[in-house]
PDB file of C-alpha atoms in Angstrom:
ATOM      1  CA  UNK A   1     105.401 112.586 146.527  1.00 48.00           C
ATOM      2  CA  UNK A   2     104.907 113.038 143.280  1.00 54.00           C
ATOM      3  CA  UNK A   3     107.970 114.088 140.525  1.00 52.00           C
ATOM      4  CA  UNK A   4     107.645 116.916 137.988  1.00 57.00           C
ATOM      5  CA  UNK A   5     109.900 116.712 134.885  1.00 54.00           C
ATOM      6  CA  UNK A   6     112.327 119.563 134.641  1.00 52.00           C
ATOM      7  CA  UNK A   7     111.809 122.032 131.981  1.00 51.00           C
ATOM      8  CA  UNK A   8     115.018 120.947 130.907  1.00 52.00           C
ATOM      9  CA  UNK A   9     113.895 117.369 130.701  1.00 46.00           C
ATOM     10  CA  UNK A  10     110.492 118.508 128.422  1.00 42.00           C
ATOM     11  CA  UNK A  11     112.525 120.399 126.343  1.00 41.00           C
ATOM     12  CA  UNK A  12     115.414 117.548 125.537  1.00 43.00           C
ATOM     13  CA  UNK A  13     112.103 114.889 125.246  1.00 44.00           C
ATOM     14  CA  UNK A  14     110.389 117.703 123.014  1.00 47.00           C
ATOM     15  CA  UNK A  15     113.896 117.817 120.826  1.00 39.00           C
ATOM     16  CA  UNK A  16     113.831 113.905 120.407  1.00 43.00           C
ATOM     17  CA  UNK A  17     110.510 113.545 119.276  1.00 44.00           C
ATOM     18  CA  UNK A  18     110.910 116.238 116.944  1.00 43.00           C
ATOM     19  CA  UNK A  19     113.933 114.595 115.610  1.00 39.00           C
ATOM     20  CA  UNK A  20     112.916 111.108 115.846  1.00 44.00           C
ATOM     21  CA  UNK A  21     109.307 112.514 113.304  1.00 43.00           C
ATOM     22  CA  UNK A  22     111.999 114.167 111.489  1.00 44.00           C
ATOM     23  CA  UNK A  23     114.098 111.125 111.197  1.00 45.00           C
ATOM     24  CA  UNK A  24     110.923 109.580 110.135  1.00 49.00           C
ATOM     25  CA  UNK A  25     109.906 111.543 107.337  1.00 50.00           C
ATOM     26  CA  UNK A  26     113.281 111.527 105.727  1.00 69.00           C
ATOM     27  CA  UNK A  27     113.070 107.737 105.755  1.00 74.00           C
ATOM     28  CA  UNK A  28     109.536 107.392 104.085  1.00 82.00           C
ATOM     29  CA  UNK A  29     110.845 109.678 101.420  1.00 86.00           C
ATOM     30  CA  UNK A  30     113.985 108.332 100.939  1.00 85.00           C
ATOM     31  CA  UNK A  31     112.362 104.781 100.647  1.00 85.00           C
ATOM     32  CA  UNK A  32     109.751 105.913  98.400  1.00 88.00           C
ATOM     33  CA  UNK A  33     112.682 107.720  96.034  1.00 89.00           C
ATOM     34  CA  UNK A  34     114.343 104.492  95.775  1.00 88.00           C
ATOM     35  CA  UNK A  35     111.122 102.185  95.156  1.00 89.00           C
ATOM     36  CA  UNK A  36     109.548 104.834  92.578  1.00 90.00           C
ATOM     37  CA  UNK A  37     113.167 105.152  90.762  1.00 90.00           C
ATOM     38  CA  UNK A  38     113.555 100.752  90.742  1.00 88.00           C
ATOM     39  CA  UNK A  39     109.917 101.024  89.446  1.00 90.00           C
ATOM     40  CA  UNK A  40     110.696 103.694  86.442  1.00 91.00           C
ATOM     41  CA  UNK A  41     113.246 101.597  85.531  1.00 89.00           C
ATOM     42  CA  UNK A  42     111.471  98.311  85.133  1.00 89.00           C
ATOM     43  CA  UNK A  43     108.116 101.014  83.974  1.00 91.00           C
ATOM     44  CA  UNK A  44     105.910  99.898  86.821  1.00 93.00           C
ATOM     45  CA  UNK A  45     103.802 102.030  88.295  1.00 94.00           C
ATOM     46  CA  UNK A  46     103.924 101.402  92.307  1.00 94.00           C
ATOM     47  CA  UNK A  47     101.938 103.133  94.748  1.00 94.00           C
ATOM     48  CA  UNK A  48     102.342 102.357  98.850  1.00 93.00           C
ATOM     49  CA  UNK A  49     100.138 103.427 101.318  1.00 94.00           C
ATOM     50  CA  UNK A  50     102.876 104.187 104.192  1.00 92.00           C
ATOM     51  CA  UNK A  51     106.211 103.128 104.772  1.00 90.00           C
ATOM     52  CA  UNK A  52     107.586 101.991 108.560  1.00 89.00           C
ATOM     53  CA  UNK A  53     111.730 101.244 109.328  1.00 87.00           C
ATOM     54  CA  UNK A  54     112.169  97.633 110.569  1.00 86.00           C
ATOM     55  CA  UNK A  55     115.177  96.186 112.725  1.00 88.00           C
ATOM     56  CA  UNK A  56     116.231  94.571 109.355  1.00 88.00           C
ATOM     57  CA  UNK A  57     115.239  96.655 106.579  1.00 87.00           C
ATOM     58  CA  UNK A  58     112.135  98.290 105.452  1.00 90.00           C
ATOM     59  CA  UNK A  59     108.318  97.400 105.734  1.00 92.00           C
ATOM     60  CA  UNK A  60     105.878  98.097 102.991  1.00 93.00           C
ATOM     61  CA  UNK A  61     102.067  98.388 103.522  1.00 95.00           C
ATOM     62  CA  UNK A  62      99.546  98.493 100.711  1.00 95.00           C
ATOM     63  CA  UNK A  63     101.753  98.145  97.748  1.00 95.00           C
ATOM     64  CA  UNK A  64      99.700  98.235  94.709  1.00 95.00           C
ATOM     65  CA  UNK A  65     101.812  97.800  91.267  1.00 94.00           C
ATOM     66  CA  UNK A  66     100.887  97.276  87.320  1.00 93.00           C
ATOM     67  CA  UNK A  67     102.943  97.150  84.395  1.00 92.00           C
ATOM     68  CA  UNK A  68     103.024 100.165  82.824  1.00 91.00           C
ATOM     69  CA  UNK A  69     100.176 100.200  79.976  1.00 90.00           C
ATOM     70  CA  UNK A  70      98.985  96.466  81.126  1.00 91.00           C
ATOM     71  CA  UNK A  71      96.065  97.175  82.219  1.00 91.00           C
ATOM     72  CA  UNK A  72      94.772  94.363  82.609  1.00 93.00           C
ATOM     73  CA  UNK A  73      96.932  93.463  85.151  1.00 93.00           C
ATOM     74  CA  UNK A  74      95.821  94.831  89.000  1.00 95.00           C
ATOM     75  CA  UNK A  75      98.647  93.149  91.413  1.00 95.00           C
ATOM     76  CA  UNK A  76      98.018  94.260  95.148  1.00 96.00           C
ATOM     77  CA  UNK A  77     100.235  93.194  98.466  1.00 96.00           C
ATOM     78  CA  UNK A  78      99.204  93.645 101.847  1.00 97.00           C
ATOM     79  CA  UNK A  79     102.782  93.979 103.345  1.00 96.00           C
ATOM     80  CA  UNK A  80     106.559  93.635 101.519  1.00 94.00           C
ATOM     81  CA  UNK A  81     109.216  93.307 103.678  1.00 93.00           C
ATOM     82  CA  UNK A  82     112.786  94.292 102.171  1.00 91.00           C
ATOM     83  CA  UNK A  83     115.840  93.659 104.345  1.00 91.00           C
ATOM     84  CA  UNK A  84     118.785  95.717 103.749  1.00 86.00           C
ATOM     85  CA  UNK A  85     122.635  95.368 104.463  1.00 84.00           C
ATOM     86  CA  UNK A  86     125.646  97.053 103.411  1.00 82.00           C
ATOM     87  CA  UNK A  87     125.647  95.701 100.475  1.00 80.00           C
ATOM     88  CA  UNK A  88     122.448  96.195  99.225  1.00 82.00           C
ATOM     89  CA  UNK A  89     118.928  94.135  99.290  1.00 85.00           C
ATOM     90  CA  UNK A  90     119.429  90.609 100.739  1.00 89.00           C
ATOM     91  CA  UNK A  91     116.059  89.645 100.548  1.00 91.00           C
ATOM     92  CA  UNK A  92     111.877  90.399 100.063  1.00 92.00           C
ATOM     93  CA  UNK A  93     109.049  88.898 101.340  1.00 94.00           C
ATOM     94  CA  UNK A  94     105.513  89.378 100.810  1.00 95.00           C
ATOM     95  CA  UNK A  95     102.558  88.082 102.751  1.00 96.00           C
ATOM     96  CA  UNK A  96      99.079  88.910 101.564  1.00 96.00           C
ATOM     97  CA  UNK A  97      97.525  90.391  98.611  1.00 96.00           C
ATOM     98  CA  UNK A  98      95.695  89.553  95.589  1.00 96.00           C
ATOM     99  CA  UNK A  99      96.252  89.584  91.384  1.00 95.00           C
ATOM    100  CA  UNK A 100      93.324  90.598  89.387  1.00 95.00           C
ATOM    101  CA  UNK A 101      93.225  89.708  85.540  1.00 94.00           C
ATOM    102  CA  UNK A 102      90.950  90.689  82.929  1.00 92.00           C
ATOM    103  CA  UNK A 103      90.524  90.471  79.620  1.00 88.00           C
ATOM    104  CA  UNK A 104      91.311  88.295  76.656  1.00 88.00           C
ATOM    105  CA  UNK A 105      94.469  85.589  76.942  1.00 87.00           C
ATOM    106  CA  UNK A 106      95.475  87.227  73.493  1.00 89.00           C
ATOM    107  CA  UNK A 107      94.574  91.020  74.952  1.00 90.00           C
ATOM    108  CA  UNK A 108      96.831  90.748  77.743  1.00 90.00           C
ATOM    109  CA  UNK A 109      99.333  88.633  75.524  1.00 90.00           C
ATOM    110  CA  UNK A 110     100.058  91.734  73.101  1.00 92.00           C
ATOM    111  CA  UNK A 111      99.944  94.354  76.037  1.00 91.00           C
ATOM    112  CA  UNK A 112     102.957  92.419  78.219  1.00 90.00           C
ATOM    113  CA  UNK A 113     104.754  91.538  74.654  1.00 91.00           C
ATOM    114  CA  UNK A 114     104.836  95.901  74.217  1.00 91.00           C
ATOM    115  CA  UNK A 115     105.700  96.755  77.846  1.00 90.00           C
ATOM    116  CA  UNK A 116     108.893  94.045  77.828  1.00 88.00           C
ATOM    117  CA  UNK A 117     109.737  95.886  74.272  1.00 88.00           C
ATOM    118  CA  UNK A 118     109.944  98.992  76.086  1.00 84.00           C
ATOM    119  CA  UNK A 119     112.198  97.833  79.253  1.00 82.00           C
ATOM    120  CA  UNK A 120     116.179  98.571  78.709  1.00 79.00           C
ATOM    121  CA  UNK A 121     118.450  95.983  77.204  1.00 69.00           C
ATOM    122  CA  UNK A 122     119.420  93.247  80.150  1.00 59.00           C
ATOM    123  CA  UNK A 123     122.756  93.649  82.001  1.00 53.00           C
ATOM    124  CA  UNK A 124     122.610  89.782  81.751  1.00 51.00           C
ATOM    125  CA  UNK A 125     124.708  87.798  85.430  1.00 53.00           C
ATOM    126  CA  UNK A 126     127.096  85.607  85.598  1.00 52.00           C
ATOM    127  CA  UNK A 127     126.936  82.261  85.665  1.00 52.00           C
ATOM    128  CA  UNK A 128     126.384  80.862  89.434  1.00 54.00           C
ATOM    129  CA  UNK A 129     125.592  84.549  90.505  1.00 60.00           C
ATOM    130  CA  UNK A 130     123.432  84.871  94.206  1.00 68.00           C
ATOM    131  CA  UNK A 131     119.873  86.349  93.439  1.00 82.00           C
ATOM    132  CA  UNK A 132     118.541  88.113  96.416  1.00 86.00           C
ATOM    133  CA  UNK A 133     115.943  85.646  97.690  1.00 90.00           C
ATOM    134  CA  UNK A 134     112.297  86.494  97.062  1.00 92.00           C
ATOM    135  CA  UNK A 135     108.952  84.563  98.775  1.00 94.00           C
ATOM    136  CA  UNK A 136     105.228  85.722  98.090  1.00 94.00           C
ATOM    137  CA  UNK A 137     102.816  83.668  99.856  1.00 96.00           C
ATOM    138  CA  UNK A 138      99.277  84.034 100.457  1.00 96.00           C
ATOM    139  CA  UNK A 139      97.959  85.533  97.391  1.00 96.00           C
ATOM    140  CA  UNK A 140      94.816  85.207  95.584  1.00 97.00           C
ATOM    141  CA  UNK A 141      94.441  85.119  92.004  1.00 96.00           C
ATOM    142  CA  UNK A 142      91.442  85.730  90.088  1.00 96.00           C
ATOM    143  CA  UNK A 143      90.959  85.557  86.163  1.00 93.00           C
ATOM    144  CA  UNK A 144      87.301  85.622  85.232  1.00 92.00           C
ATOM    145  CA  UNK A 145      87.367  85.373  81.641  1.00 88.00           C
ATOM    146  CA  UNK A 146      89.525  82.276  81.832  1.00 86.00           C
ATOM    147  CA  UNK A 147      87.629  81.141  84.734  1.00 91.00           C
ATOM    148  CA  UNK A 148      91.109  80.869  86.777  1.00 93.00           C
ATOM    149  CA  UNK A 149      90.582  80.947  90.322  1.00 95.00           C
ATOM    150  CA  UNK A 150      93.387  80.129  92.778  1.00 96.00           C
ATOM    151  CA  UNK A 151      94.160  80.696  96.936  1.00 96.00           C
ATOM    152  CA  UNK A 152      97.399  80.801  99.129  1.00 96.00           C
ATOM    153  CA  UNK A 153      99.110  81.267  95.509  1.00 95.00           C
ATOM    154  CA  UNK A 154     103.309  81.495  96.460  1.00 95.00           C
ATOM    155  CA  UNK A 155     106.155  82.514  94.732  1.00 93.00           C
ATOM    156  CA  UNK A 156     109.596  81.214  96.054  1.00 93.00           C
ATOM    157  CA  UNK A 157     113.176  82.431  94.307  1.00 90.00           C
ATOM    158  CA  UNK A 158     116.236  81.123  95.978  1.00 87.00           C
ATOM    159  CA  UNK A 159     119.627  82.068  95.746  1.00 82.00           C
ATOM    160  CA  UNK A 160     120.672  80.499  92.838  1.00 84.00           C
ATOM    161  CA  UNK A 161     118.079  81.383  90.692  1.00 85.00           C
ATOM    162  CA  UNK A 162     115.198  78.326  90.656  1.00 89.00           C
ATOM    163  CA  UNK A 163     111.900  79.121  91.287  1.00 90.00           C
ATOM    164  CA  UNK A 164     108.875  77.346  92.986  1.00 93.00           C
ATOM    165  CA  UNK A 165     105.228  78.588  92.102  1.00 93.00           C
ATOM    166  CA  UNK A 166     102.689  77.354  94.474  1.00 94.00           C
ATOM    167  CA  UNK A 167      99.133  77.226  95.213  1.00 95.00           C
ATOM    168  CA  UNK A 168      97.071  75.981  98.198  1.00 96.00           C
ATOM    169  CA  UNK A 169      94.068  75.483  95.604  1.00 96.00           C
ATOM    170  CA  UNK A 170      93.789  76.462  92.075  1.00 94.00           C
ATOM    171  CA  UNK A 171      90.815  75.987  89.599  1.00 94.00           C
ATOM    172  CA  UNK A 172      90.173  76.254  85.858  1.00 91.00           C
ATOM    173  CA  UNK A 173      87.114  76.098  83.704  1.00 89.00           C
ATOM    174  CA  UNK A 174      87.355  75.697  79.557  1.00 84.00           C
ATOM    175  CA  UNK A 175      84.973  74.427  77.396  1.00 81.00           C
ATOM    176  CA  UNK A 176      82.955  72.489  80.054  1.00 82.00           C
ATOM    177  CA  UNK A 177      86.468  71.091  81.556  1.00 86.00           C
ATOM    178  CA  UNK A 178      87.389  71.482  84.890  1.00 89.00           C
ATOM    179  CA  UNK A 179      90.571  71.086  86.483  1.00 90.00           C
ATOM    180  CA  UNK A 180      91.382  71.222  90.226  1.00 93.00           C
ATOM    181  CA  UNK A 181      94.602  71.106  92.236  1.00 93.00           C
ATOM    182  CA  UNK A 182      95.602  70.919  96.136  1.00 94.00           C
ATOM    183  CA  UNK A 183      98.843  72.096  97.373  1.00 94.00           C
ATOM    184  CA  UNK A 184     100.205  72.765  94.103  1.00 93.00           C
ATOM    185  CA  UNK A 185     103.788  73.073  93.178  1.00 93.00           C
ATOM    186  CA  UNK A 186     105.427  73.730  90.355  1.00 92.00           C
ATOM    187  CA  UNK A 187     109.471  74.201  90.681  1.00 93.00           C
ATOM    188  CA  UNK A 188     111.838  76.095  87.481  1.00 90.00           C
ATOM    189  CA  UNK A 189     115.240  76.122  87.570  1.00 89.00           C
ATOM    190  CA  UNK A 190     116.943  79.656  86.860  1.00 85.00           C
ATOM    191  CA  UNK A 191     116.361  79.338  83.154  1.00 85.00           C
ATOM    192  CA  UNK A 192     112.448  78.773  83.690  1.00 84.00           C
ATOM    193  CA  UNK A 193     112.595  75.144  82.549  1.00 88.00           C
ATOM    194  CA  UNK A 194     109.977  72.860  83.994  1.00 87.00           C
ATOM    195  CA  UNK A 195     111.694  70.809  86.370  1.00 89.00           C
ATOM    196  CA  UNK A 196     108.763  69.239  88.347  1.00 91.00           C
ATOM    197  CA  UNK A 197     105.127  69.334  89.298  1.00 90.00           C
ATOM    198  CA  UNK A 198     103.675  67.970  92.158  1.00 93.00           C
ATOM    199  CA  UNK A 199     100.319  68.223  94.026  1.00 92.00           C
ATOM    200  CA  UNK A 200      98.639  66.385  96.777  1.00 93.00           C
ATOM    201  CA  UNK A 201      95.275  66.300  95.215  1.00 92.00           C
ATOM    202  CA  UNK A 202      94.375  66.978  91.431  1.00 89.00           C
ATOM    203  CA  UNK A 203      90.805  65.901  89.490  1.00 91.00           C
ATOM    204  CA  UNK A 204      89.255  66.456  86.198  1.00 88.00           C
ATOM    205  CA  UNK A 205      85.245  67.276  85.914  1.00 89.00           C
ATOM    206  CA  UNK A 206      83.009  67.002  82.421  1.00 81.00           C
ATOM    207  CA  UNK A 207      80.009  69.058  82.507  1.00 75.00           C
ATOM    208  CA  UNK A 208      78.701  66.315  79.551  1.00 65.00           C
ATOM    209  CA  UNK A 209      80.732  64.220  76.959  1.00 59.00           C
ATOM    210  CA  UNK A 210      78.917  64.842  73.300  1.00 57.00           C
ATOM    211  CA  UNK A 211      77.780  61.614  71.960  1.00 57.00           C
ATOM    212  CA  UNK A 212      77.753  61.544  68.490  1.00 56.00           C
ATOM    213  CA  UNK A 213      73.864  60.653  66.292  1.00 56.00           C
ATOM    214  CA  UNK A 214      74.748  57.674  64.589  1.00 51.00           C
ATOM    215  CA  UNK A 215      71.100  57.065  62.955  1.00 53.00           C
ATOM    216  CA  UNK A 216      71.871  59.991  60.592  1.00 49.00           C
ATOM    217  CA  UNK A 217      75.517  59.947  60.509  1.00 47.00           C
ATOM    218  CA  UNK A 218      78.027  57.470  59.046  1.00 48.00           C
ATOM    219  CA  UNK A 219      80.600  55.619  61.873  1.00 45.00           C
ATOM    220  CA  UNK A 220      84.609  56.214  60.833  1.00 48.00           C
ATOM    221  CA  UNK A 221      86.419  53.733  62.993  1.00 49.00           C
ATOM    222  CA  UNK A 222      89.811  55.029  63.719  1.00 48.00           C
ATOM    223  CA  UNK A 223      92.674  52.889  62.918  1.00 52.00           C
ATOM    224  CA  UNK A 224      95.141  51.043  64.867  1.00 52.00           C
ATOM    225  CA  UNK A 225      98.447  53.169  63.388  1.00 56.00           C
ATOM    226  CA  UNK A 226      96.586  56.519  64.247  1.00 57.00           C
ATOM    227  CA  UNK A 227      95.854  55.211  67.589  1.00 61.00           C
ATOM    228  CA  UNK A 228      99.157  54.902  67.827  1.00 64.00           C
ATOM    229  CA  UNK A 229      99.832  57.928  66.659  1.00 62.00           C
ATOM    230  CA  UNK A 230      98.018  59.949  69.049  1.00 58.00           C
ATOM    231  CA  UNK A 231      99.395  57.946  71.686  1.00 66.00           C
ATOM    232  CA  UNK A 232     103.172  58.693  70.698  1.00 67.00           C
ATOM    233  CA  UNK A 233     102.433  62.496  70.406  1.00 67.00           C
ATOM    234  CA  UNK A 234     100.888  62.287  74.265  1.00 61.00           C
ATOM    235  CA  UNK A 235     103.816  60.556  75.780  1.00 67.00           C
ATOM    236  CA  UNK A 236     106.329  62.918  73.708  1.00 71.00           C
ATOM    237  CA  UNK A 237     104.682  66.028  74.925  1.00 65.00           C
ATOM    238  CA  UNK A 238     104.180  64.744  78.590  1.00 63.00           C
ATOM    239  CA  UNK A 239     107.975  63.581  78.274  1.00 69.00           C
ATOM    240  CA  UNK A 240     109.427  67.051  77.170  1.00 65.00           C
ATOM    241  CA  UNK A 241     106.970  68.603  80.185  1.00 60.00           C
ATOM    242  CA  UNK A 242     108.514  66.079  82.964  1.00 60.00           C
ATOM    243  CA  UNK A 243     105.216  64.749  83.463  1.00 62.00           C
ATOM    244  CA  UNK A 244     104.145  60.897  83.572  1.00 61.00           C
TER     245      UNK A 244
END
């Protein structure tokens, strides 16, 4: 025997669909209003390709964001997920994406310099203030003209501020130098001072070391004190960088 719905019954499901895509709508703008207002304020222009309610919070797909006349700067996230309470954001993570650079060190240098010019004065927090928790993982980060190449790149800020930056492998090029480090992780307390770097595996390549024509030119041996010298400078640099 088979059971037809009552009209009644298609009607009330009809209702609560219609209210439930209503419901839906209202949401996507709503969260849009509040991301594109945050984003005005900090002058970043966001984009997001669609926006879908969690238990928790909020979900975020295709989030594409650049500081406002950086150019240079391409920043794209596969999914940001922002859980909300009663009292605001407790926390955002990210998982996926990709930061494209390009351009001149000195180029992009100038451009940030003028867009943090432009953002309003800081309301400054209180010492030992919470910071709503923030972890990016799984990013890749590309920088051709610096020959910067890095995968699984992470961002971690607990709630008191520090930050770990992280990468699963990252690689640079200069000048027929390159440098390569596994599992990197570099930790900042909540004033951005260096507070550690560690790494499971790191080497240094030379495509050639010059060696200088000493049938035409005359030798200068270096002396003793400058040797010194140099090395002083090295271990007072490394020192001040928490590095041995």
């Amino acid at each position: 025997m088979r059971l037809r719905p009552s009209r009644r019954t298609l009607v009330a499901i009809s209702v609560v669909a219609t209210l439930a895509a209503t419901a839906s709508f209202g949401f996507d703008r709503w969260v849009r209003a509040r991301v594109a207002e945050e984003a005005e304020r900090r002058h970043i222009d966001v984009s997001i390709a669609s926006v879908r309610p969690t238990w928790s919070g909020v979900r975020l797909v295709g989030v594409r964001a650049r500081p406002r006349g950086v150019d240079a700067i391409d920043v794209r996230f596969d999914e940001a997920r922002v859980d909300i309470a009663r009292s605001g954001v407790t926390a955002v993570r990210v998982a996926g994406g990709s930061v494209e650079v390009r351009g001149a060190e000195s180029e992009i240098a100038a451009s940030l310099r003028s867009w943090r010019a432009g953002l309003p004065a800081s309301r400054g927090e209180s010492a030992g203030a919470t910071r709503v928790p923030i972890s990016i993982a799984g990013i890749a980060v590309h920088w051709p003209a610096r020959h910067v190449e890095a995968s699984g790149a992470s961002v971690q800020r607990d709630a008191d501020g520090g930050f770990v930056v992280g990468a699963e492998s990252v690689s640079v090029e200069e000048r027929g130098v390159a440098a390569r480090a596994e599992a990197l992780r570099v930790r900042l307390d909540a004033d951005r001072a260096l507070r550690g770097v560690t790494a499971a595996k790191a080497t240094i390549t030379y495509d050639s070391i010059p060696t200088p024509d000493v049938s035409t030119a005359t030798a200068t041996a270096t002396s003793v004190p400058e040797l010194r010298a140099v090395r002083a400078r090295v271990a007072e640099e490394a020192e001040r960088r928490h590095i041995d």
